[in-house]
PDB file of C-alpha atoms in Angstrom:
ATOM      1  CA  MET A 198       4.009  25.172 -15.464  1.00  0.00           C
ATOM      2  CA  ARG A 199       7.425  26.827 -15.204  1.00  0.00           C
ATOM      3  CA  THR A 200       8.864  26.265 -11.737  1.00  0.00           C
ATOM      4  CA  VAL A 201      12.088  27.624 -10.264  1.00  0.00           C
ATOM      5  CA  VAL A 202      13.554  25.777  -7.279  1.00  0.00           C
ATOM      6  CA  ILE A 203      16.154  27.720  -5.317  1.00  0.00           C
ATOM      7  CA  GLY A 204      18.563  25.303  -3.660  1.00  0.00           C
ATOM      8  CA  GLY A 205      17.120  22.278  -5.421  1.00  0.00           C
ATOM      9  CA  THR A 206      19.987  19.795  -5.023  1.00  0.00           C
ATOM     10  CA  GLY A 207      19.790  19.466  -1.226  1.00  0.00           C
ATOM     11  CA  HIS A 208      17.786  17.246   1.125  1.00  0.00           C
ATOM     12  CA  ILE A 209      14.323  18.339   0.019  1.00  0.00           C
ATOM     13  CA  GLY A 210      15.163  19.044  -3.609  1.00  0.00           C
ATOM     14  CA  THR A 211      16.525  15.528  -4.084  1.00  0.00           C
ATOM     15  CA  TYR A 212      12.927  14.292  -3.801  1.00  0.00           C
ATOM     16  CA  LEU A 213      10.984  17.391  -4.820  1.00  0.00           C
ATOM     17  CA  VAL A 214      12.561  18.117  -8.207  1.00  0.00           C
ATOM     18  CA  PRO A 215      12.017  14.637  -9.734  1.00  0.00           C
ATOM     19  CA  ARG A 216       8.414  14.655  -8.540  1.00  0.00           C
ATOM     20  CA  LEU A 217       7.862  18.067 -10.127  1.00  0.00           C
ATOM     21  CA  ILE A 218       9.269  16.786 -13.428  1.00  0.00           C
ATOM     22  CA  ARG A 219       6.988  13.750 -13.340  1.00  0.00           C
ATOM     23  CA  LEU A 220       4.020  16.060 -12.802  1.00  0.00           C
ATOM     24  CA  GLY A 221       4.909  17.937 -15.969  1.00  0.00           C
ATOM     25  CA  HIS A 222       6.632  21.006 -14.528  1.00  0.00           C
ATOM     26  CA  ASP A 223       9.334  22.762 -16.520  1.00  0.00           C
ATOM     27  CA  VAL A 224      11.954  22.992 -13.738  1.00  0.00           C
ATOM     28  CA  THR A 225      14.941  25.282 -13.337  1.00  0.00           C
ATOM     29  CA  VAL A 226      17.182  24.711 -10.320  1.00  0.00           C
ATOM     30  CA  LEU A 227      19.306  27.537  -8.941  1.00  0.00           C
ATOM     31  CA  SER A 228      22.220  26.391  -6.802  1.00  0.00           C
ATOM     32  CA  ARG A 229      25.892  27.010  -6.137  1.00  0.00           C
ATOM     33  CA  GLY A 230      26.677  23.864  -8.094  1.00  0.00           C
ATOM     34  CA  GLU A 231      28.803  22.479  -5.264  1.00  0.00           C
ATOM     35  CA  ARG A 232      26.906  19.194  -4.834  1.00  0.00           C
ATOM     36  CA  THR A 233      24.708  16.791  -6.698  1.00  0.00           C
ATOM     37  CA  PRO A 234      21.379  15.329  -5.482  1.00  0.00           C
ATOM     38  CA  TYR A 235      21.645  12.615  -2.841  1.00  0.00           C
ATOM     39  CA  HIS A 236      20.485   9.894  -5.201  1.00  0.00           C
ATOM     40  CA  SER A 237      20.355   9.607  -8.956  1.00  0.00           C
ATOM     41  CA  ASP A 238      17.127   9.765 -10.905  1.00  0.00           C
ATOM     42  CA  GLY A 239      16.697   9.834 -14.651  1.00  0.00           C
ATOM     43  CA  THR A 240      14.398  12.849 -14.446  1.00  0.00           C
ATOM     44  CA  TRP A 241      17.331  15.144 -13.563  1.00  0.00           C
ATOM     45  CA  LYS A 242      18.357  15.165 -17.220  1.00  0.00           C
ATOM     46  CA  ASN A 243      15.237  17.262 -17.854  1.00  0.00           C
ATOM     47  CA  VAL A 244      16.213  19.928 -15.328  1.00  0.00           C
ATOM     48  CA  GLU A 245      17.815  23.223 -16.310  1.00  0.00           C
ATOM     49  CA  PHE A 246      20.581  24.216 -13.877  1.00  0.00           C
ATOM     50  CA  VAL A 247      21.715  27.757 -13.166  1.00  0.00           C
ATOM     51  CA  GLN A 248      24.796  28.199 -11.002  1.00  0.00           C
ATOM     52  CA  VAL A 249      24.478  31.135  -8.631  1.00  0.00           C
ATOM     53  CA  ASP A 250      25.937  32.375  -5.364  1.00  0.00           C
ATOM     54  CA  ARG A 251      22.835  33.675  -3.604  1.00  0.00           C
ATOM     55  CA  ALA A 252      24.663  35.347  -0.728  1.00  0.00           C
ATOM     56  CA  ALA A 253      26.842  37.328  -3.115  1.00  0.00           C
ATOM     57  CA  GLU A 254      23.921  38.284  -5.321  1.00  0.00           C
ATOM     58  CA  ASP A 255      21.784  39.261  -2.331  1.00  0.00           C
ATOM     59  CA  ALA A 256      24.622  41.526  -1.245  1.00  0.00           C
ATOM     60  CA  ALA A 257      24.717  43.036  -4.718  1.00  0.00           C
ATOM     61  CA  GLY A 258      20.916  43.293  -4.873  1.00  0.00           C
ATOM     62  CA  THR A 259      20.683  41.224  -8.063  1.00  0.00           C
ATOM     63  CA  PHE A 260      19.325  37.840  -6.964  1.00  0.00           C
ATOM     64  CA  GLY A 261      15.626  38.692  -7.019  1.00  0.00           C
ATOM     65  CA  ARG A 262      15.884  40.092 -10.535  1.00  0.00           C
ATOM     66  CA  ARG A 263      17.742  36.961 -11.671  1.00  0.00           C
ATOM     67  CA  VAL A 264      14.809  34.830 -10.491  1.00  0.00           C
ATOM     68  CA  ALA A 265      12.187  37.135 -11.992  1.00  0.00           C
ATOM     69  CA  ASP A 266      14.002  37.128 -15.346  1.00  0.00           C
ATOM     70  CA  LEU A 267      13.410  33.364 -15.568  1.00  0.00           C
ATOM     71  CA  ARG A 268       9.676  34.175 -15.837  1.00  0.00           C
ATOM     72  CA  PRO A 269       8.495  31.429 -13.466  1.00  0.00           C
ATOM     73  CA  ASP A 270       4.920  30.626 -12.569  1.00  0.00           C
ATOM     74  CA  VAL A 271       6.006  29.065  -9.271  1.00  0.00           C
ATOM     75  CA  VAL A 272       9.069  29.759  -7.131  1.00  0.00           C
ATOM     76  CA  ILE A 273      10.099  27.303  -4.404  1.00  0.00           C
ATOM     77  CA  ASP A 274      12.683  28.862  -2.087  1.00  0.00           C
ATOM     78  CA  LEU A 275      14.504  26.225  -0.031  1.00  0.00           C
ATOM     79  CA  ILE A 276      17.501  28.298   1.101  1.00  0.00           C
ATOM     80  CA  CYS A 277      16.331  31.685   2.367  1.00  0.00           C
ATOM     81  CA  PHE A 278      17.703  32.515   5.828  1.00  0.00           C
ATOM     82  CA  THR A 279      17.207  36.259   6.384  1.00  0.00           C
ATOM     83  CA  GLU A 280      14.298  38.659   6.140  1.00  0.00           C
ATOM     84  CA  ASP A 281      16.288  40.935   3.817  1.00  0.00           C
ATOM     85  CA  SER A 282      16.867  38.033   1.423  1.00  0.00           C
ATOM     86  CA  ALA A 283      13.147  37.183   1.474  1.00  0.00           C
ATOM     87  CA  ARG A 284      12.234  40.821   0.934  1.00  0.00           C
ATOM     88  CA  GLN A 285      14.503  41.169  -2.109  1.00  0.00           C
ATOM     89  CA  LEU A 286      13.026  38.091  -3.762  1.00  0.00           C
ATOM     90  CA  THR A 287       9.441  39.054  -2.928  1.00  0.00           C
ATOM     91  CA  GLU A 288       9.777  42.575  -4.306  1.00  0.00           C
ATOM     92  CA  ALA A 289      11.322  41.252  -7.519  1.00  0.00           C
ATOM     93  CA  VAL A 290       8.649  38.644  -8.272  1.00  0.00           C
ATOM     94  CA  GLU A 291       5.555  40.391  -6.879  1.00  0.00           C
ATOM     95  CA  GLY A 292       2.856  40.593  -9.536  1.00  0.00           C
ATOM     96  CA  LYS A 293       4.813  38.253 -11.823  1.00  0.00           C
ATOM     97  CA  ILE A 294       4.268  34.787 -10.318  1.00  0.00           C
ATOM     98  CA  GLN A 295       1.339  32.627  -9.277  1.00  0.00           C
ATOM     99  CA  HIS A 296       2.870  31.138  -6.134  1.00  0.00           C
ATOM    100  CA  LEU A 297       5.931  31.486  -3.883  1.00  0.00           C
ATOM    101  CA  LEU A 298       6.612  28.617  -1.504  1.00  0.00           C
ATOM    102  CA  HIS A 299       9.117  29.300   1.255  1.00  0.00           C
ATOM    103  CA  CYS A 300      10.887  26.664   3.354  1.00  0.00           C
ATOM    104  CA  GLY A 301      10.788  27.635   7.026  1.00  0.00           C
ATOM    105  CA  THR A 302      11.395  25.469  10.102  1.00  0.00           C
ATOM    106  CA  ILE A 303       9.512  24.241  13.164  1.00  0.00           C
ATOM    107  CA  TRP A 304      12.196  26.145  15.129  1.00  0.00           C
ATOM    108  CA  VAL A 305      10.000  29.245  14.668  1.00  0.00           C
ATOM    109  CA  HIS A 306       7.937  27.980  17.607  1.00  0.00           C
ATOM    110  CA  GLY A 307      10.721  27.923  20.169  1.00  0.00           C
ATOM    111  CA  PRO A 308      10.213  25.517  23.096  1.00  0.00           C
ATOM    112  CA  SER A 309       7.138  23.294  23.024  1.00  0.00           C
ATOM    113  CA  VAL A 310       4.364  24.443  25.347  1.00  0.00           C
ATOM    114  CA  SER A 311       1.101  22.715  24.446  1.00  0.00           C
ATOM    115  CA  VAL A 312       1.549  19.671  22.220  1.00  0.00           C
ATOM    116  CA  PRO A 313       1.025  18.765  19.508  1.00  0.00           C
ATOM    117  CA  THR A 314       1.945  22.328  18.536  1.00  0.00           C
ATOM    118  CA  ARG A 315      -0.315  23.853  15.899  1.00  0.00           C
ATOM    119  CA  GLU A 316       0.751  26.339  13.244  1.00  0.00           C
ATOM    120  CA  ASP A 317      -1.171  29.136  14.989  1.00  0.00           C
ATOM    121  CA  ALA A 318       0.725  28.739  18.280  1.00  0.00           C
ATOM    122  CA  PRO A 319       2.478  31.916  19.514  1.00  0.00           C
ATOM    123  CA  ARG A 320       6.001  32.353  18.145  1.00  0.00           C
ATOM    124  CA  LYS A 321       8.717  32.392  20.812  1.00  0.00           C
ATOM    125  CA  PRO A 322      11.850  31.445  18.877  1.00  0.00           C
ATOM    126  CA  PHE A 323      15.345  31.534  20.316  1.00  0.00           C
ATOM    127  CA  GLY A 324      18.686  31.374  18.571  1.00  0.00           C
ATOM    128  CA  ASP A 325      19.557  33.248  15.404  1.00  0.00           C
ATOM    129  CA  TYR A 326      18.221  30.598  13.016  1.00  0.00           C
ATOM    130  CA  GLY A 327      14.787  30.354  14.614  1.00  0.00           C
ATOM    131  CA  LYS A 328      14.479  34.118  15.028  1.00  0.00           C
ATOM    132  CA  GLN A 329      15.442  34.829  11.423  1.00  0.00           C
ATOM    133  CA  LYS A 330      13.015  32.228  10.096  1.00  0.00           C
ATOM    134  CA  ALA A 331      10.213  33.619  12.279  1.00  0.00           C
ATOM    135  CA  ALA A 332      10.947  37.114  10.970  1.00  0.00           C
ATOM    136  CA  ILE A 333      10.768  35.842   7.378  1.00  0.00           C
ATOM    137  CA  GLU A 334       7.453  34.135   8.093  1.00  0.00           C
ATOM    138  CA  GLY A 335       6.054  37.286   9.689  1.00  0.00           C
ATOM    139  CA  TYR A 336       7.071  39.407   6.715  1.00  0.00           C
ATOM    140  CA  LEU A 337       5.708  37.007   4.082  1.00  0.00           C
ATOM    141  CA  LEU A 338       2.374  36.392   5.795  1.00  0.00           C
ATOM    142  CA  ALA A 339       1.931  40.133   6.297  1.00  0.00           C
ATOM    143  CA  LYS A 340       2.481  40.577   2.557  1.00  0.00           C
ATOM    144  CA  ALA A 341      -0.144  37.923   1.906  1.00  0.00           C
ATOM    145  CA  ARG A 342      -2.717  39.576   4.194  1.00  0.00           C
ATOM    146  CA  ARG A 343      -2.008  43.169   3.222  1.00  0.00           C
ATOM    147  CA  ASP A 344      -1.169  42.908  -0.481  1.00  0.00           C
ATOM    148  CA  GLY A 345      -2.515  39.517  -1.547  1.00  0.00           C
ATOM    149  CA  PHE A 346       0.975  38.192  -2.214  1.00  0.00           C
ATOM    150  CA  PRO A 347       0.617  34.483  -3.137  1.00  0.00           C
ATOM    151  CA  VAL A 348       2.882  32.815  -0.576  1.00  0.00           C
ATOM    152  CA  THR A 349       2.809  29.539   1.348  1.00  0.00           C
ATOM    153  CA  ILE A 350       5.284  28.591   4.087  1.00  0.00           C
ATOM    154  CA  VAL A 351       6.309  25.012   4.861  1.00  0.00           C
ATOM    155  CA  HIS A 352       7.970  24.297   8.219  1.00  0.00           C
ATOM    156  CA  PRO A 353       9.952  21.016   8.198  1.00  0.00           C
ATOM    157  CA  GLY A 354      11.072  19.165  11.295  1.00  0.00           C
ATOM    158  CA  HIS A 355      14.325  17.150  11.532  1.00  0.00           C
ATOM    159  CA  ILE A 356      14.785  16.166   7.883  1.00  0.00           C
ATOM    160  CA  CYS A 357      15.930  12.578   7.322  1.00  0.00           C
ATOM    161  CA  GLY A 358      16.735  10.375   4.367  1.00  0.00           C
ATOM    162  CA  PRO A 359      19.414   8.281   2.677  1.00  0.00           C
ATOM    163  CA  GLY A 360      22.692  10.141   2.262  1.00  0.00           C
ATOM    164  CA  TRP A 361      22.965  12.179   5.435  1.00  0.00           C
ATOM    165  CA  THR A 362      23.032  11.707   9.211  1.00  0.00           C
ATOM    166  CA  PRO A 363      19.746  11.997  11.115  1.00  0.00           C
ATOM    167  CA  VAL A 364      19.768  13.521  14.596  1.00  0.00           C
ATOM    168  CA  ASN A 365      20.555  10.698  17.020  1.00  0.00           C
ATOM    169  CA  PRO A 366      18.836   9.694  20.302  1.00  0.00           C
ATOM    170  CA  ALA A 367      21.246  11.915  22.268  1.00  0.00           C
ATOM    171  CA  GLY A 368      20.061  14.935  20.278  1.00  0.00           C
ATOM    172  CA  ASN A 369      23.240  15.438  18.226  1.00  0.00           C
ATOM    173  CA  PHE A 370      24.883  14.016  15.105  1.00  0.00           C
ATOM    174  CA  ASP A 371      27.667  11.858  16.551  1.00  0.00           C
ATOM    175  CA  LEU A 372      27.739   8.526  14.683  1.00  0.00           C
ATOM    176  CA  ALA A 373      29.300   6.903  17.745  1.00  0.00           C
ATOM    177  CA  VAL A 374      25.881   6.992  19.446  1.00  0.00           C
ATOM    178  CA  TYR A 375      24.483   4.700  16.755  1.00  0.00           C
ATOM    179  CA  GLU A 376      27.547   2.473  16.955  1.00  0.00           C
ATOM    180  CA  LYS A 377      27.166   2.046  20.714  1.00  0.00           C
ATOM    181  CA  LEU A 378      23.517   1.073  20.279  1.00  0.00           C
ATOM    182  CA  ALA A 379      24.487  -1.295  17.459  1.00  0.00           C
ATOM    183  CA  GLN A 380      27.110  -2.976  19.631  1.00  0.00           C
ATOM    184  CA  GLY A 381      25.139  -3.122  22.878  1.00  0.00           C
ATOM    185  CA  HIS A 382      27.297  -0.572  24.684  1.00  0.00           C
ATOM    186  CA  ASP A 383      26.191   2.064  27.213  1.00  0.00           C
ATOM    187  CA  VAL A 384      24.668   5.276  25.853  1.00  0.00           C
ATOM    188  CA  LEU A 385      24.116   8.390  27.949  1.00  0.00           C
ATOM    189  CA  LEU A 386      20.985  10.449  27.305  1.00  0.00           C
ATOM    190  CA  PRO A 387      20.093  13.876  28.722  1.00  0.00           C
ATOM    191  CA  ASN A 388      17.818  14.118  31.759  1.00  0.00           C
ATOM    192  CA  LEU A 389      15.394  11.152  31.695  1.00  0.00           C
ATOM    193  CA  GLY A 390      15.315  10.918  27.903  1.00  0.00           C
ATOM    194  CA  LEU A 391      11.718  12.099  27.733  1.00  0.00           C
ATOM    195  CA  GLU A 392      12.273  15.111  25.486  1.00  0.00           C
ATOM    196  CA  THR A 393      11.056  14.705  21.918  1.00  0.00           C
ATOM    197  CA  LEU A 394      12.331  14.885  18.368  1.00  0.00           C
ATOM    198  CA  ASN A 395      10.206  15.467  15.259  1.00  0.00           C
ATOM    199  CA  PRO A 396      11.887  13.637  12.357  1.00  0.00           C
ATOM    200  CA  VAL A 397      10.440  13.738   8.861  1.00  0.00           C
ATOM    201  CA  HIS A 398      11.469  11.988   5.676  1.00  0.00           C
ATOM    202  CA  ALA A 399      12.596  14.441   2.988  1.00  0.00           C
ATOM    203  CA  ASP A 400      10.112  12.868   0.578  1.00  0.00           C
ATOM    204  CA  ASP A 401       7.265  13.777   2.942  1.00  0.00           C
ATOM    205  CA  VAL A 402       8.544  17.359   3.080  1.00  0.00           C
ATOM    206  CA  ALA A 403       8.510  17.385  -0.708  1.00  0.00           C
ATOM    207  CA  GLY A 404       4.973  16.031  -0.517  1.00  0.00           C
ATOM    208  CA  VAL A 405       3.786  19.003   1.535  1.00  0.00           C
ATOM    209  CA  PHE A 406       5.208  21.423  -1.048  1.00  0.00           C
ATOM    210  CA  LEU A 407       3.486  19.533  -3.865  1.00  0.00           C
ATOM    211  CA  ALA A 408       0.191  19.375  -1.966  1.00  0.00           C
ATOM    212  CA  ALA A 409       0.355  23.139  -1.413  1.00  0.00           C
ATOM    213  CA  ILE A 410       0.907  23.743  -5.132  1.00  0.00           C
ATOM    214  CA  ALA A 411      -2.003  21.442  -5.973  1.00  0.00           C
ATOM    215  CA  SER A 412      -4.254  23.174  -3.400  1.00  0.00           C
ATOM    216  CA  ARG A 413      -3.101  26.689  -4.190  1.00  0.00           C
ATOM    217  CA  SER A 414      -6.375  28.420  -3.297  1.00  0.00           C
ATOM    218  CA  THR A 415      -6.368  27.026   0.245  1.00  0.00           C
ATOM    219  CA  ALA A 416      -2.587  27.110   0.718  1.00  0.00           C
ATOM    220  CA  ILE A 417      -1.911  30.766  -0.079  1.00  0.00           C
ATOM    221  CA  GLY A 418      -1.416  32.900   3.008  1.00  0.00           C
ATOM    222  CA  GLU A 419      -0.885  29.840   5.229  1.00  0.00           C
ATOM    223  CA  SER A 420       1.920  28.048   7.056  1.00  0.00           C
ATOM    224  CA  PHE A 421       2.071  24.262   7.279  1.00  0.00           C
ATOM    225  CA  HIS A 422       4.183  21.884   9.327  1.00  0.00           C
ATOM    226  CA  ALA A 423       6.076  19.121   7.534  1.00  0.00           C
ATOM    227  CA  VAL A 424       6.837  16.457  10.141  1.00  0.00           C
ATOM    228  CA  ALA A 425       5.967  12.825  10.752  1.00  0.00           C
ATOM    229  CA  SER A 426       2.520  12.255  12.210  1.00  0.00           C
ATOM    230  CA  ASP A 427       4.190  11.351  15.516  1.00  0.00           C
ATOM    231  CA  ALA A 428       7.080  12.640  17.609  1.00  0.00           C
ATOM    232  CA  ILE A 429       9.496  10.313  19.396  1.00  0.00           C
ATOM    233  CA  THR A 430      11.152  10.574  22.810  1.00  0.00           C
ATOM    234  CA  LEU A 431      14.924  10.316  23.042  1.00  0.00           C
ATOM    235  CA  ARG A 432      14.742   7.112  25.087  1.00  0.00           C
ATOM    236  CA  GLY A 433      12.040   5.630  22.855  1.00  0.00           C
ATOM    237  CA  TYR A 434      14.224   6.414  19.851  1.00  0.00           C
ATOM    238  CA  ALA A 435      17.246   4.772  21.516  1.00  0.00           C
ATOM    239  CA  HIS A 436      15.235   1.638  22.317  1.00  0.00           C
ATOM    240  CA  ALA A 437      13.937   1.468  18.733  1.00  0.00           C
ATOM    241  CA  VAL A 438      17.429   1.812  17.240  1.00  0.00           C
ATOM    242  CA  ALA A 439      18.844  -0.866  19.551  1.00  0.00           C
ATOM    243  CA  ASP A 440      15.939  -3.175  18.705  1.00  0.00           C
ATOM    244  CA  TRP A 441      16.572  -2.661  14.995  1.00  0.00           C
ATOM    245  CA  PHE A 442      20.198  -3.719  15.498  1.00  0.00           C
ATOM    246  CA  GLY A 443      19.012  -6.721  17.503  1.00  0.00           C
ATOM    247  CA  ARG A 444      20.689  -5.502  20.679  1.00  0.00           C
ATOM    248  CA  PRO A 445      19.429  -4.716  24.186  1.00  0.00           C
ATOM    249  CA  SER A 446      19.446  -0.997  24.933  1.00  0.00           C
ATOM    250  CA  ARG A 447      21.829  -0.007  27.728  1.00  0.00           C
ATOM    251  CA  LEU A 448      20.862   3.544  28.617  1.00  0.00           C
ATOM    252  CA  GLY A 449      22.163   5.881  31.280  1.00  0.00           C
ATOM    253  CA  PHE A 450      20.895   9.337  32.122  1.00  0.00           C
ATOM    254  CA  LEU A 451      22.565  12.567  33.222  1.00  0.00           C
ATOM    255  CA  PRO A 452      21.232  16.096  33.775  1.00  0.00           C
ATOM    256  CA  ILE A 453      21.864  17.888  30.519  1.00  0.00           C
ATOM    257  CA  GLY A 454      24.338  20.322  32.077  1.00  0.00           C
ATOM    258  CA  GLN A 455      26.514  17.442  33.267  1.00  0.00           C
ATOM    259  CA  LEU A 456      26.170  15.581  29.989  1.00  0.00           C
ATOM    260  CA  GLN A 457      27.276  18.655  28.041  1.00  0.00           C
ATOM    261  CA  GLN A 458      30.540  18.711  29.970  1.00  0.00           C
ATOM    262  CA  GLN A 459      31.346  15.261  28.589  1.00  0.00           C
ATOM    263  CA  LEU A 460      30.580  16.113  24.964  1.00  0.00           C
ATOM    264  CA  PRO A 461      32.575  17.940  22.287  1.00  0.00           C
ATOM    265  CA  LYS A 462      31.459  21.546  21.882  1.00  0.00           C
ATOM    266  CA  LEU A 463      29.394  21.049  18.715  1.00  0.00           C
ATOM    267  CA  ASP A 464      27.645  17.934  20.040  1.00  0.00           C
ATOM    268  CA  ALA A 465      26.896  19.650  23.350  1.00  0.00           C
ATOM    269  CA  ALA A 466      25.349  22.625  21.546  1.00  0.00           C
ATOM    270  CA  ALA A 467      23.238  20.394  19.286  1.00  0.00           C
ATOM    271  CA  THR A 468      21.971  18.335  22.239  1.00  0.00           C
ATOM    272  CA  TRP A 469      21.032  21.475  24.167  1.00  0.00           C
ATOM    273  CA  ASP A 470      19.263  22.935  21.126  1.00  0.00           C
ATOM    274  CA  HIS A 471      17.169  19.834  20.508  1.00  0.00           C
ATOM    275  CA  VAL A 472      16.342  19.274  24.177  1.00  0.00           C
ATOM    276  CA  GLU A 473      15.326  22.878  24.744  1.00  0.00           C
ATOM    277  CA  HIS A 474      13.030  22.856  21.705  1.00  0.00           C
ATOM    278  CA  SER A 475      11.693  19.329  22.334  1.00  0.00           C
ATOM    279  CA  PRO A 476       9.313  19.678  19.358  1.00  0.00           C
ATOM    280  CA  HIS A 477       6.081  17.818  18.779  1.00  0.00           C
ATOM    281  CA  CYS A 478       4.160  19.499  15.969  1.00  0.00           C
ATOM    282  CA  SER A 479       0.730  18.746  14.553  1.00  0.00           C
ATOM    283  CA  MET A 480       0.020  17.650  10.990  1.00  0.00           C
ATOM    284  CA  GLU A 481      -3.744  18.157  11.316  1.00  0.00           C
ATOM    285  CA  LYS A 482      -3.786  21.369   9.285  1.00  0.00           C
ATOM    286  CA  ALA A 483      -1.994  19.810   6.312  1.00  0.00           C
ATOM    287  CA  ALA A 484      -4.463  16.910   6.400  1.00  0.00           C
ATOM    288  CA  ARG A 485      -7.471  19.244   6.620  1.00  0.00           C
ATOM    289  CA  LEU A 486      -6.492  21.891   4.058  1.00  0.00           C
ATOM    290  CA  LEU A 487      -4.132  20.020   1.747  1.00  0.00           C
ATOM    291  CA  ASP A 488      -5.357  16.433   2.154  1.00  0.00           C
ATOM    292  CA  PHE A 489      -1.753  15.480   2.937  1.00  0.00           C
ATOM    293  CA  ARG A 490      -0.659  12.784   5.393  1.00  0.00           C
ATOM    294  CA  PRO A 491       2.956  11.678   5.866  1.00  0.00           C
ATOM    295  CA  ARG A 492       3.986   8.232   4.630  1.00  0.00           C
ATOM    296  CA  TYR A 493       6.762   7.766   7.175  1.00  0.00           C
ATOM    297  CA  SER A 494       6.530   7.603  10.959  1.00  0.00           C
ATOM    298  CA  ALA A 495       9.158   9.422  13.005  1.00  0.00           C
ATOM    299  CA  PHE A 496      11.267   6.309  13.466  1.00  0.00           C
ATOM    300  CA  GLU A 497      10.807   5.162   9.867  1.00  0.00           C
ATOM    301  CA  ALA A 498      12.085   8.540   8.696  1.00  0.00           C
ATOM    302  CA  ALA A 499      15.150   8.337  10.937  1.00  0.00           C
ATOM    303  CA  LEU A 500      15.739   4.703   9.992  1.00  0.00           C
ATOM    304  CA  SER A 501      15.921   5.607   6.306  1.00  0.00           C
ATOM    305  CA  GLY A 502      19.081   7.545   7.113  1.00  0.00           C
ATOM    306  CA  ILE A 503      20.471   5.104   9.687  1.00  0.00           C
ATOM    307  CA  SER A 504      20.149   2.101   7.362  1.00  0.00           C
ATOM    308  CA  TRP A 505      21.921   4.033   4.587  1.00  0.00           C
ATOM    309  CA  LEU A 506      24.784   4.828   6.981  1.00  0.00           C
ATOM    310  CA  VAL A 507      25.075   1.129   7.864  1.00  0.00           C
ATOM    311  CA  ASP A 508      24.916  -0.011   4.234  1.00  0.00           C
ATOM    312  CA  ASN A 509      27.631   2.472   3.278  1.00  0.00           C
ATOM    313  CA  GLY A 510      30.007   1.576   6.103  1.00  0.00           C
ATOM    314  CA  LYS A 511      29.541   4.809   8.043  1.00  0.00           C
ATOM    315  CA  ILE A 512      28.355   2.951  11.190  1.00  0.00           C
ATOM    316  CA  ALA A 513      30.336  -0.015  12.506  1.00  0.00           C
ATOM    317  CA  THR A 514      28.020  -2.746  13.737  1.00  0.00           C
TER     318      THR A 514
END
């Protein structure tokens, strides 16, 4: 099966592409060529790489045709961020492929209401990223219902794995939070630390894509979450990290508005974003329709990234 992966050298592609090769797919990866996968794997020598600037080609109206000209059976789109970009690709490959798999986000849901949130929950996204991804999902699923377009959407949570920084227990990406927990120092969390995060190991996200390809008849026209089977509270996460370092957790709590005033601008925005979403999504649909269950718990997924940061001297213990 000829499979094109758009953006295949990032978090998900690092795990997805080698697994596709092992399953016998003939894989072409389209990327800007600005980075390599997060860990080496001998299967990458069997991958065809095409360097492309998607944003520039979308602007020129040529990207969809470039993909279609590769004559794929399956297209996995990991880096589509606007409805116009999705529309261009869809129109170019319609009637020419067996399956398009689009990478969305659990941010399409907006703030959690009833948890665990199911895929059919009403969409109330906020922020440009969530709104754009919800618009893409709406367009693609409408194409599936109206025209029989063979699309599946996968919505990852907070992607984790060796090589990059997982969201920390304060809801941002400041490595100092991990260092304070590692050294037994005080850590401030927003509110009472009862908001939730929904980490997922990148290999489990790859697993949902593969399960959808394997169960094409039940996956087409559907959206699926890709998260751990559990969510974790901020304070529970902090306790677990401190325990892993063999330290007591020394936690303090501030209303999020006050905490934001003490944080750098980017950290404050990230904390607000994660707290306001406070996601806890269900994996029941993936289990029922795709027979897929995540390997990693929420904390195990986060720990895969934290332990890599420690081993590579990014976190002082």
